[in-house]
Amino acid sequence: MTLLYAKSRHLLRAAVWLVVLGAATLAWGSYQLRVPHVSSGEGLPIPVLLVVPLGSALVIGASAGSAMQDLEGSAALDLRVWRLGHAIGLSVLGAALLVPGTVRGTGGYGVAAAIRNLTGYAGLALVGVCLLGAGLSWVLPVAYALTAMVLAVNSPSVAASWAWPVRPATEALSWGWAVVLAVAGAVAYARFGARQPAAEDPLDAG
Amino acid sequence: MTGVLAVEFRRSPGIWLAPALAVLAVVLTQRDAAYWAGDWHATSIEVQFPVLVLGPVLAGFAAWTAGRERRHGHEPIAATAPRTPVSRAAVQWVALTCWGLLAYVVEAGVAVARTASRAGGGGPWPSYLLLGIVALITYPAVGFAIGRILPGRLTPALVAVGAFGLLVAGATDRVGLNRLALYHGDILVSPALRIRPAVWLLQLGWSAAVLLLAVAAVRCWHTRARGPLAMAAVALLVAGAVGVTTSMLVGSRDLTARAAPAAPACQGSEPRVCMWPDHAKWAGPAAVVAGRLHTALSGIYRFPATVYEAGLHTGRRAGTPELTVGTVPVTEVSLVAGLTDGLLPEKPPSCLLADPARFDRYVLMQAWLDVKGAGRVSPGISVDGARLAEIMSWGDDQQRAWFRDGLSGMPACARPGASP
């Protein structure tokens, strides 16, 4: 059953992607992106290690769908436990793979910030899985991450409180946001699974 | 074809996406509205700012849309349709792009309406507004081609993140990639500057080349002509190399000087202050600040009859005041620095940094100018408040004597040092 579940969700492929992202963090984690800022030609510095967890979360979201979900509904097993294990397991793996590349981070922007961002983004991706389906699970985390990076930061040292991914990990509120999203995503995914959009739904018809 | 397009407009995810993107774009634009509202130049740059989010999201959705036939297993049926694969793909891309452009137009409309109600004259700058449109056409086209050729659940996400990465890299790169990202976003650029025609043409040409390559890639993929597909990939690489090289040959400057207007926005009399028409709303406050400084510095410094904004007066002598609008938000105190140019350097001379007493005196003098001109000290200055309060409590003549004494003791260095 475990193998069947893993194959139906392409979990091996997801694990490979997480390894690739972990390696990318190791190689470029300390590099700083200069996100364009409307009133600053130089842009605002955001460490790569804050952005890579977004990729890990997208992988987790993309792995959450199954082509056989209707059939699985008729199974005697309680799939809620499997889905919860799936979400938690991949998140823990993703976080563990990010650690080697983020230990060099400084201040509030190190291992803790990377894990916090993975936690929150994964929660958003899983909420997206329930609302939009696994194929579009990237929409919420990507839209939120881009908005937080370009809108919430007014100067290199000041970010709005809602922009938890770009706040230092020493702030409890940023963890609060991430944990709430993670719990909401994991619970929703465990309870409802991935949304199976109808063929005539423009979002899936795409 | 029109009927198919109408159907596609209803089926496209853009129908759901456009309202959300329009709201997001309007929210993104409204930041720093106090700065750009009423200023056509800054408004035109600001309108383009949401491309940073709209471009990647549309590119991701284009990649998602491109995989529709495959997701639903309709590829064999679609292959029997009388329309060519390119026309089928084009219809999907056109529908999504039009929805995305609608969001951009709404956002631009809100910003333009806001500025139109306040601006004294002038109009939108087409170069910046059109660049935003070009970007919102190009990014989804690339996303669509990638989604067709490399369908997969992660493809849309990778395309979206990749597009954002290109915009980020392009916006900060100084070699040549910045032009190819199709984005100019610094609203603090003076209206004395405009995009160089060569840069603008390079960006249009780059966009056209990318669109052609996207069409070629989709066509080759559907005809299973992998040889031509490989050629298209090579062509893309060559186009990229040619684009970057051409960009480098065009030179590192994106902007060039603009001819001064015949009728600048002028206010005040002693001294008279003239600014670019785009900055007309700052002329009044600048004239007030200039008048206060003129009074405060009576007997110490003689202002020219007219103080111009940077780039407006070609005959300006070095060391004379020149207004600059280069901060967000623009306040009375932010205008003081330009007006006192030539009296006190904006940054302390390097030799002052090794002399704490003189450096403190320099900071106090700068703070004194701020208070005299704007009633408060600039947020960037860390000053001894008690000492400043003591100076401000003196009589006007005593304050002037203190300032004159400080000026005579100010060493002249060749290079300004770091900010205090």
JSON list of C-alpha atoms in Angstrom, two decimals, chain B residues 206-392:
[
{"chain": "B", "resi": 206, "resn": "TRP", "atom": "CA", "xyz": [13.90, 41.40, -28.23]},
{"chain": "B", "resi": 207, "resn": "SER", "atom": "CA", "xyz": [10.21, 40.94, -27.47]},
{"chain": "B", "resi": 208, "resn": "ALA", "atom": "CA", "xyz": [9.42, 40.31, -31.15]},
{"chain": "B", "resi": 209, "resn": "ALA", "atom": "CA", "xyz": [12.25, 37.78, -31.43]},
{"chain": "B", "resi": 210, "resn": "VAL", "atom": "CA", "xyz": [11.09, 35.92, -28.32]},
{"chain": "B", "resi": 211, "resn": "LEU", "atom": "CA", "xyz": [7.50, 35.81, -29.62]},
{"chain": "B", "resi": 212, "resn": "LEU", "atom": "CA", "xyz": [8.64, 34.42, -32.98]},
{"chain": "B", "resi": 213, "resn": "LEU", "atom": "CA", "xyz": [10.77, 31.80, -31.27]},
{"chain": "B", "resi": 214, "resn": "ALA", "atom": "CA", "xyz": [7.86, 30.79, -29.03]},
{"chain": "B", "resi": 215, "resn": "VAL", "atom": "CA", "xyz": [5.62, 30.30, -32.08]},
{"chain": "B", "resi": 216, "resn": "ALA", "atom": "CA", "xyz": [8.35, 28.35, -33.88]},
{"chain": "B", "resi": 217, "resn": "ALA", "atom": "CA", "xyz": [8.92, 26.12, -30.86]},
{"chain": "B", "resi": 218, "resn": "VAL", "atom": "CA", "xyz": [5.21, 25.28, -30.52]},
{"chain": "B", "resi": 219, "resn": "ARG", "atom": "CA", "xyz": [4.93, 24.59, -34.25]},
{"chain": "B", "resi": 220, "resn": "CYS", "atom": "CA", "xyz": [7.98, 22.34, -34.32]},
{"chain": "B", "resi": 221, "resn": "TRP", "atom": "CA", "xyz": [6.82, 20.47, -31.26]},
{"chain": "B", "resi": 222, "resn": "HIS", "atom": "CA", "xyz": [3.43, 19.68, -32.74]},
{"chain": "B", "resi": 223, "resn": "THR", "atom": "CA", "xyz": [4.78, 18.63, -36.12]},
{"chain": "B", "resi": 224, "resn": "ARG", "atom": "CA", "xyz": [7.19, 16.34, -34.26]},
{"chain": "B", "resi": 225, "resn": "ALA", "atom": "CA", "xyz": [9.93, 18.03, -36.21]},
{"chain": "B", "resi": 226, "resn": "ARG", "atom": "CA", "xyz": [12.48, 17.61, -33.47]},
{"chain": "B", "resi": 227, "resn": "GLY", "atom": "CA", "xyz": [15.27, 18.76, -35.74]},
{"chain": "B", "resi": 228, "resn": "PRO", "atom": "CA", "xyz": [13.68, 22.16, -36.19]},
{"chain": "B", "resi": 229, "resn": "LEU", "atom": "CA", "xyz": [12.87, 22.12, -32.48]},
{"chain": "B", "resi": 230, "resn": "ALA", "atom": "CA", "xyz": [16.51, 21.67, -31.68]},
{"chain": "B", "resi": 231, "resn": "MET", "atom": "CA", "xyz": [17.19, 24.47, -34.12]},
{"chain": "B", "resi": 232, "resn": "ALA", "atom": "CA", "xyz": [14.65, 26.62, -32.30]},
{"chain": "B", "resi": 233, "resn": "ALA", "atom": "CA", "xyz": [16.41, 25.92, -28.99]},
{"chain": "B", "resi": 234, "resn": "VAL", "atom": "CA", "xyz": [19.72, 26.87, -30.55]},
{"chain": "B", "resi": 235, "resn": "ALA", "atom": "CA", "xyz": [18.08, 29.93, -32.07]},
{"chain": "B", "resi": 236, "resn": "LEU", "atom": "CA", "xyz": [16.81, 30.93, -28.64]},
{"chain": "B", "resi": 237, "resn": "LEU", "atom": "CA", "xyz": [20.29, 30.65, -27.20]},
{"chain": "B", "resi": 238, "resn": "VAL", "atom": "CA", "xyz": [21.72, 32.59, -30.13]},
{"chain": "B", "resi": 239, "resn": "ALA", "atom": "CA", "xyz": [19.00, 35.23, -29.78]},
{"chain": "B", "resi": 240, "resn": "GLY", "atom": "CA", "xyz": [19.81, 35.50, -26.08]},
{"chain": "B", "resi": 241, "resn": "ALA", "atom": "CA", "xyz": [23.50, 35.91, -26.80]},
{"chain": "B", "resi": 242, "resn": "VAL", "atom": "CA", "xyz": [22.79, 38.40, -29.59]},
{"chain": "B", "resi": 243, "resn": "GLY", "atom": "CA", "xyz": [20.36, 40.25, -27.33]},
{"chain": "B", "resi": 244, "resn": "VAL", "atom": "CA", "xyz": [22.85, 40.54, -24.48]},
{"chain": "B", "resi": 245, "resn": "THR", "atom": "CA", "xyz": [25.65, 41.51, -26.87]},
{"chain": "B", "resi": 246, "resn": "THR", "atom": "CA", "xyz": [23.50, 44.10, -28.60]},
{"chain": "B", "resi": 247, "resn": "SER", "atom": "CA", "xyz": [22.42, 45.37, -25.23]},
{"chain": "B", "resi": 248, "resn": "MET", "atom": "CA", "xyz": [26.05, 45.77, -24.23]},
{"chain": "B", "resi": 249, "resn": "LEU", "atom": "CA", "xyz": [26.85, 47.49, -27.52]},
{"chain": "B", "resi": 250, "resn": "VAL", "atom": "CA", "xyz": [23.99, 49.90, -26.97]},
{"chain": "B", "resi": 251, "resn": "GLY", "atom": "CA", "xyz": [25.92, 51.07, -23.91]},
{"chain": "B", "resi": 252, "resn": "SER", "atom": "CA", "xyz": [25.37, 50.91, -20.20]},
{"chain": "B", "resi": 253, "resn": "ARG", "atom": "CA", "xyz": [23.12, 53.94, -19.99]},
{"chain": "B", "resi": 254, "resn": "ASP", "atom": "CA", "xyz": [19.38, 53.29, -20.19]},
{"chain": "B", "resi": 255, "resn": "LEU", "atom": "CA", "xyz": [18.46, 56.95, -19.99]},
{"chain": "B", "resi": 256, "resn": "THR", "atom": "CA", "xyz": [19.32, 60.10, -21.83]},
{"chain": "B", "resi": 257, "resn": "ALA", "atom": "CA", "xyz": [18.79, 63.79, -21.12]},
{"chain": "B", "resi": 258, "resn": "ARG", "atom": "CA", "xyz": [15.49, 65.31, -22.12]},
{"chain": "B", "resi": 259, "resn": "ALA", "atom": "CA", "xyz": [15.10, 68.78, -23.59]},
{"chain": "B", "resi": 260, "resn": "ALA", "atom": "CA", "xyz": [14.03, 71.34, -21.02]},
{"chain": "B", "resi": 261, "resn": "PRO", "atom": "CA", "xyz": [10.47, 72.59, -21.45]},
{"chain": "B", "resi": 262, "resn": "ALA", "atom": "CA", "xyz": [9.79, 76.13, -22.64]},
{"chain": "B", "resi": 263, "resn": "ALA", "atom": "CA", "xyz": [7.54, 76.78, -19.64]},
{"chain": "B", "resi": 264, "resn": "PRO", "atom": "CA", "xyz": [8.77, 75.14, -16.44]},
{"chain": "B", "resi": 265, "resn": "ALA", "atom": "CA", "xyz": [6.65, 75.23, -13.29]},
{"chain": "B", "resi": 266, "resn": "CYS", "atom": "CA", "xyz": [7.85, 78.27, -11.35]},
{"chain": "B", "resi": 267, "resn": "GLN", "atom": "CA", "xyz": [6.78, 79.57, -7.96]},
{"chain": "B", "resi": 268, "resn": "GLY", "atom": "CA", "xyz": [7.93, 82.19, -5.44]},
{"chain": "B", "resi": 269, "resn": "SER", "atom": "CA", "xyz": [9.93, 85.34, -5.92]},
{"chain": "B", "resi": 270, "resn": "GLU", "atom": "CA", "xyz": [12.82, 85.49, -3.50]},
{"chain": "B", "resi": 271, "resn": "PRO", "atom": "CA", "xyz": [14.28, 83.31, -4.82]},
{"chain": "B", "resi": 272, "resn": "ARG", "atom": "CA", "xyz": [12.09, 82.06, -7.65]},
{"chain": "B", "resi": 273, "resn": "VAL", "atom": "CA", "xyz": [11.97, 78.29, -7.87]},
{"chain": "B", "resi": 274, "resn": "CYS", "atom": "CA", "xyz": [11.48, 76.50, -11.20]},
{"chain": "B", "resi": 275, "resn": "MET", "atom": "CA", "xyz": [10.83, 72.77, -11.55]},
{"chain": "B", "resi": 276, "resn": "TRP", "atom": "CA", "xyz": [9.99, 70.29, -14.29]},
{"chain": "B", "resi": 277, "resn": "PRO", "atom": "CA", "xyz": [6.26, 70.41, -15.12]},
{"chain": "B", "resi": 278, "resn": "ASP", "atom": "CA", "xyz": [6.04, 66.80, -13.90]},
{"chain": "B", "resi": 279, "resn": "HIS", "atom": "CA", "xyz": [7.16, 68.04, -10.48]},
{"chain": "B", "resi": 280, "resn": "ALA", "atom": "CA", "xyz": [4.90, 71.10, -10.48]},
{"chain": "B", "resi": 281, "resn": "LYS", "atom": "CA", "xyz": [3.27, 70.05, -7.23]},
{"chain": "B", "resi": 282, "resn": "TRP", "atom": "CA", "xyz": [6.60, 70.36, -5.41]},
{"chain": "B", "resi": 283, "resn": "ALA", "atom": "CA", "xyz": [7.31, 73.88, -6.73]},
{"chain": "B", "resi": 284, "resn": "GLY", "atom": "CA", "xyz": [5.14, 75.56, -4.10]},
{"chain": "B", "resi": 285, "resn": "PRO", "atom": "CA", "xyz": [6.71, 73.82, -1.07]},
{"chain": "B", "resi": 286, "resn": "ALA", "atom": "CA", "xyz": [10.17, 74.29, -2.60]},
{"chain": "B", "resi": 287, "resn": "ALA", "atom": "CA", "xyz": [9.55, 78.03, -3.00]},
{"chain": "B", "resi": 288, "resn": "VAL", "atom": "CA", "xyz": [8.43, 78.27, 0.64]},
{"chain": "B", "resi": 289, "resn": "VAL", "atom": "CA", "xyz": [11.56, 76.44, 1.84]},
{"chain": "B", "resi": 290, "resn": "ALA", "atom": "CA", "xyz": [13.78, 78.56, -0.40]},
{"chain": "B", "resi": 291, "resn": "GLY", "atom": "CA", "xyz": [12.18, 81.74, 0.97]},
{"chain": "B", "resi": 292, "resn": "ARG", "atom": "CA", "xyz": [12.79, 80.65, 4.58]},
{"chain": "B", "resi": 293, "resn": "LEU", "atom": "CA", "xyz": [16.42, 79.78, 3.85]},
{"chain": "B", "resi": 294, "resn": "HIS", "atom": "CA", "xyz": [16.89, 83.08, 2.01]},
{"chain": "B", "resi": 295, "resn": "THR", "atom": "CA", "xyz": [15.76, 84.91, 5.14]},
{"chain": "B", "resi": 296, "resn": "ALA", "atom": "CA", "xyz": [17.73, 82.72, 7.55]},
{"chain": "B", "resi": 297, "resn": "LEU", "atom": "CA", "xyz": [20.95, 83.04, 5.54]},
{"chain": "B", "resi": 298, "resn": "SER", "atom": "CA", "xyz": [20.66, 86.76, 4.98]},
{"chain": "B", "resi": 299, "resn": "GLY", "atom": "CA", "xyz": [24.16, 88.24, 4.98]},
{"chain": "B", "resi": 300, "resn": "ILE", "atom": "CA", "xyz": [25.78, 84.81, 4.77]},
{"chain": "B", "resi": 301, "resn": "TYR", "atom": "CA", "xyz": [24.70, 83.48, 1.44]},
{"chain": "B", "resi": 302, "resn": "ARG", "atom": "CA", "xyz": [23.09, 85.07, -1.60]},
{"chain": "B", "resi": 303, "resn": "PHE", "atom": "CA", "xyz": [20.70, 82.85, -3.54]},
{"chain": "B", "resi": 304, "resn": "PRO", "atom": "CA", "xyz": [20.55, 83.28, -7.33]},
{"chain": "B", "resi": 305, "resn": "ALA", "atom": "CA", "xyz": [17.38, 85.00, -8.55]},
{"chain": "B", "resi": 306, "resn": "THR", "atom": "CA", "xyz": [16.05, 81.66, -9.80]},
{"chain": "B", "resi": 307, "resn": "VAL", "atom": "CA", "xyz": [16.81, 78.20, -8.44]},
{"chain": "B", "resi": 308, "resn": "TYR", "atom": "CA", "xyz": [16.21, 75.41, -10.96]},
{"chain": "B", "resi": 309, "resn": "GLU", "atom": "CA", "xyz": [15.56, 71.73, -10.59]},
{"chain": "B", "resi": 310, "resn": "ALA", "atom": "CA", "xyz": [18.31, 69.41, -11.80]},
{"chain": "B", "resi": 311, "resn": "GLY", "atom": "CA", "xyz": [18.46, 69.18, -15.60]},
{"chain": "B", "resi": 312, "resn": "LEU", "atom": "CA", "xyz": [16.30, 72.22, -16.20]},
{"chain": "B", "resi": 313, "resn": "HIS", "atom": "CA", "xyz": [18.97, 74.87, -16.55]},
{"chain": "B", "resi": 314, "resn": "THR", "atom": "CA", "xyz": [22.02, 74.06, -18.62]},
{"chain": "B", "resi": 315, "resn": "GLY", "atom": "CA", "xyz": [23.91, 77.20, -17.65]},
{"chain": "B", "resi": 316, "resn": "ARG", "atom": "CA", "xyz": [24.13, 76.33, -13.96]},
{"chain": "B", "resi": 317, "resn": "ARG", "atom": "CA", "xyz": [27.45, 77.07, -12.30]},
{"chain": "B", "resi": 318, "resn": "ALA", "atom": "CA", "xyz": [28.99, 74.46, -9.98]},
{"chain": "B", "resi": 319, "resn": "GLY", "atom": "CA", "xyz": [28.36, 75.18, -6.33]},
{"chain": "B", "resi": 320, "resn": "THR", "atom": "CA", "xyz": [25.04, 76.94, -6.87]},
{"chain": "B", "resi": 321, "resn": "PRO", "atom": "CA", "xyz": [21.77, 75.55, -5.49]},
{"chain": "B", "resi": 322, "resn": "GLU", "atom": "CA", "xyz": [19.97, 72.96, -7.56]},
{"chain": "B", "resi": 323, "resn": "LEU", "atom": "CA", "xyz": [16.75, 71.31, -6.46]},
{"chain": "B", "resi": 324, "resn": "THR", "atom": "CA", "xyz": [16.53, 67.54, -6.45]},
{"chain": "B", "resi": 325, "resn": "VAL", "atom": "CA", "xyz": [13.48, 65.38, -5.86]},
{"chain": "B", "resi": 326, "resn": "GLY", "atom": "CA", "xyz": [15.05, 62.07, -5.02]},
{"chain": "B", "resi": 327, "resn": "THR", "atom": "CA", "xyz": [13.43, 60.63, -1.93]},
{"chain": "B", "resi": 328, "resn": "VAL", "atom": "CA", "xyz": [10.16, 58.98, -0.96]},
{"chain": "B", "resi": 329, "resn": "PRO", "atom": "CA", "xyz": [8.35, 60.69, 0.61]},
{"chain": "B", "resi": 330, "resn": "VAL", "atom": "CA", "xyz": [9.21, 64.16, -0.63]},
{"chain": "B", "resi": 331, "resn": "THR", "atom": "CA", "xyz": [9.05, 66.55, 2.31]},
{"chain": "B", "resi": 332, "resn": "GLU", "atom": "CA", "xyz": [10.08, 70.13, 2.94]},
{"chain": "B", "resi": 333, "resn": "VAL", "atom": "CA", "xyz": [13.16, 68.89, 4.76]},
{"chain": "B", "resi": 334, "resn": "SER", "atom": "CA", "xyz": [14.17, 66.65, 1.84]},
{"chain": "B", "resi": 335, "resn": "LEU", "atom": "CA", "xyz": [14.22, 69.74, -0.39]},
{"chain": "B", "resi": 336, "resn": "VAL", "atom": "CA", "xyz": [16.68, 71.58, 1.86]},
{"chain": "B", "resi": 337, "resn": "ALA", "atom": "CA", "xyz": [19.75, 69.61, 0.73]},
{"chain": "B", "resi": 338, "resn": "GLY", "atom": "CA", "xyz": [19.54, 70.73, -2.90]},
{"chain": "B", "resi": 339, "resn": "LEU", "atom": "CA", "xyz": [18.77, 74.33, -1.98]},
{"chain": "B", "resi": 340, "resn": "THR", "atom": "CA", "xyz": [21.85, 74.53, 0.24]},
{"chain": "B", "resi": 341, "resn": "ASP", "atom": "CA", "xyz": [24.12, 72.85, -2.29]},
{"chain": "B", "resi": 342, "resn": "GLY", "atom": "CA", "xyz": [27.28, 74.86, -2.48]},
{"chain": "B", "resi": 343, "resn": "LEU", "atom": "CA", "xyz": [26.88, 76.19, 1.03]},
{"chain": "B", "resi": 344, "resn": "LEU", "atom": "CA", "xyz": [27.39, 72.90, 2.84]},
{"chain": "B", "resi": 345, "resn": "PRO", "atom": "CA", "xyz": [28.25, 69.65, 1.04]},
{"chain": "B", "resi": 346, "resn": "GLU", "atom": "CA", "xyz": [25.49, 67.05, 1.37]},
{"chain": "B", "resi": 347, "resn": "LYS", "atom": "CA", "xyz": [28.05, 64.52, 2.60]},
{"chain": "B", "resi": 348, "resn": "PRO", "atom": "CA", "xyz": [30.79, 65.59, 5.02]},
{"chain": "B", "resi": 349, "resn": "PRO", "atom": "CA", "xyz": [34.23, 66.14, 3.51]},
{"chain": "B", "resi": 350, "resn": "SER", "atom": "CA", "xyz": [36.43, 63.10, 4.11]},
{"chain": "B", "resi": 351, "resn": "CYS", "atom": "CA", "xyz": [38.96, 65.02, 6.23]},
{"chain": "B", "resi": 352, "resn": "LEU", "atom": "CA", "xyz": [36.17, 65.88, 8.68]},
{"chain": "B", "resi": 353, "resn": "LEU", "atom": "CA", "xyz": [35.64, 62.23, 9.54]},
{"chain": "B", "resi": 354, "resn": "ALA", "atom": "CA", "xyz": [38.93, 62.15, 11.45]},
{"chain": "B", "resi": 355, "resn": "ASP", "atom": "CA", "xyz": [38.04, 65.26, 13.48]},
{"chain": "B", "resi": 356, "resn": "PRO", "atom": "CA", "xyz": [35.04, 64.50, 15.74]},
{"chain": "B", "resi": 357, "resn": "ALA", "atom": "CA", "xyz": [34.62, 68.08, 16.98]},
{"chain": "B", "resi": 358, "resn": "ARG", "atom": "CA", "xyz": [34.46, 69.52, 13.49]},
{"chain": "B", "resi": 359, "resn": "PHE", "atom": "CA", "xyz": [32.31, 66.67, 12.28]},
{"chain": "B", "resi": 360, "resn": "ASP", "atom": "CA", "xyz": [29.79, 67.35, 15.06]},
{"chain": "B", "resi": 361, "resn": "ARG", "atom": "CA", "xyz": [29.83, 71.02, 14.06]},
{"chain": "B", "resi": 362, "resn": "TYR", "atom": "CA", "xyz": [29.11, 70.04, 10.45]},
{"chain": "B", "resi": 363, "resn": "VAL", "atom": "CA", "xyz": [26.16, 67.87, 11.53]},
{"chain": "B", "resi": 364, "resn": "LEU", "atom": "CA", "xyz": [24.83, 70.67, 13.72]},
{"chain": "B", "resi": 365, "resn": "MET", "atom": "CA", "xyz": [25.06, 73.15, 10.87]},
{"chain": "B", "resi": 366, "resn": "GLN", "atom": "CA", "xyz": [23.21, 70.79, 8.57]},
{"chain": "B", "resi": 367, "resn": "ALA", "atom": "CA", "xyz": [20.52, 70.29, 11.21]},
{"chain": "B", "resi": 368, "resn": "TRP", "atom": "CA", "xyz": [20.30, 74.06, 11.68]},
{"chain": "B", "resi": 369, "resn": "LEU", "atom": "CA", "xyz": [19.66, 74.51, 7.95]},
{"chain": "B", "resi": 370, "resn": "ASP", "atom": "CA", "xyz": [16.98, 71.81, 8.09]},
{"chain": "B", "resi": 371, "resn": "VAL", "atom": "CA", "xyz": [15.20, 73.50, 10.97]},
{"chain": "B", "resi": 372, "resn": "LYS", "atom": "CA", "xyz": [15.44, 76.93, 9.38]},
{"chain": "B", "resi": 373, "resn": "GLY", "atom": "CA", "xyz": [14.16, 75.67, 6.02]},
{"chain": "B", "resi": 374, "resn": "ALA", "atom": "CA", "xyz": [11.64, 73.03, 7.04]},
{"chain": "B", "resi": 375, "resn": "GLY", "atom": "CA", "xyz": [11.07, 73.35, 10.78]},
{"chain": "B", "resi": 376, "resn": "ARG", "atom": "CA", "xyz": [12.55, 69.97, 11.61]},
{"chain": "B", "resi": 377, "resn": "VAL", "atom": "CA", "xyz": [15.70, 67.91, 11.26]},
{"chain": "B", "resi": 378, "resn": "SER", "atom": "CA", "xyz": [16.07, 65.41, 8.44]},
{"chain": "B", "resi": 379, "resn": "PRO", "atom": "CA", "xyz": [15.40, 61.83, 9.63]},
{"chain": "B", "resi": 380, "resn": "GLY", "atom": "CA", "xyz": [18.84, 60.79, 8.35]},
{"chain": "B", "resi": 381, "resn": "ILE", "atom": "CA", "xyz": [20.72, 63.12, 10.71]},
{"chain": "B", "resi": 382, "resn": "SER", "atom": "CA", "xyz": [21.70, 62.04, 14.21]},
{"chain": "B", "resi": 383, "resn": "VAL", "atom": "CA", "xyz": [22.28, 65.27, 16.05]},
{"chain": "B", "resi": 384, "resn": "ASP", "atom": "CA", "xyz": [22.89, 66.47, 19.62]},
{"chain": "B", "resi": 385, "resn": "GLY", "atom": "CA", "xyz": [19.33, 67.66, 20.30]},
{"chain": "B", "resi": 386, "resn": "ALA", "atom": "CA", "xyz": [20.18, 69.64, 23.43]},
{"chain": "B", "resi": 387, "resn": "ARG", "atom": "CA", "xyz": [22.93, 71.58, 21.66]},
{"chain": "B", "resi": 388, "resn": "LEU", "atom": "CA", "xyz": [20.69, 72.27, 18.67]},
{"chain": "B", "resi": 389, "resn": "ALA", "atom": "CA", "xyz": [17.89, 73.48, 20.94]},
{"chain": "B", "resi": 390, "resn": "GLU", "atom": "CA", "xyz": [20.35, 75.80, 22.68]},
{"chain": "B", "resi": 391, "resn": "ILE", "atom": "CA", "xyz": [21.46, 77.26, 19.34]},
{"chain": "B", "resi": 392, "resn": "MET", "atom": "CA", "xyz": [17.89, 77.71, 18.18]}
]
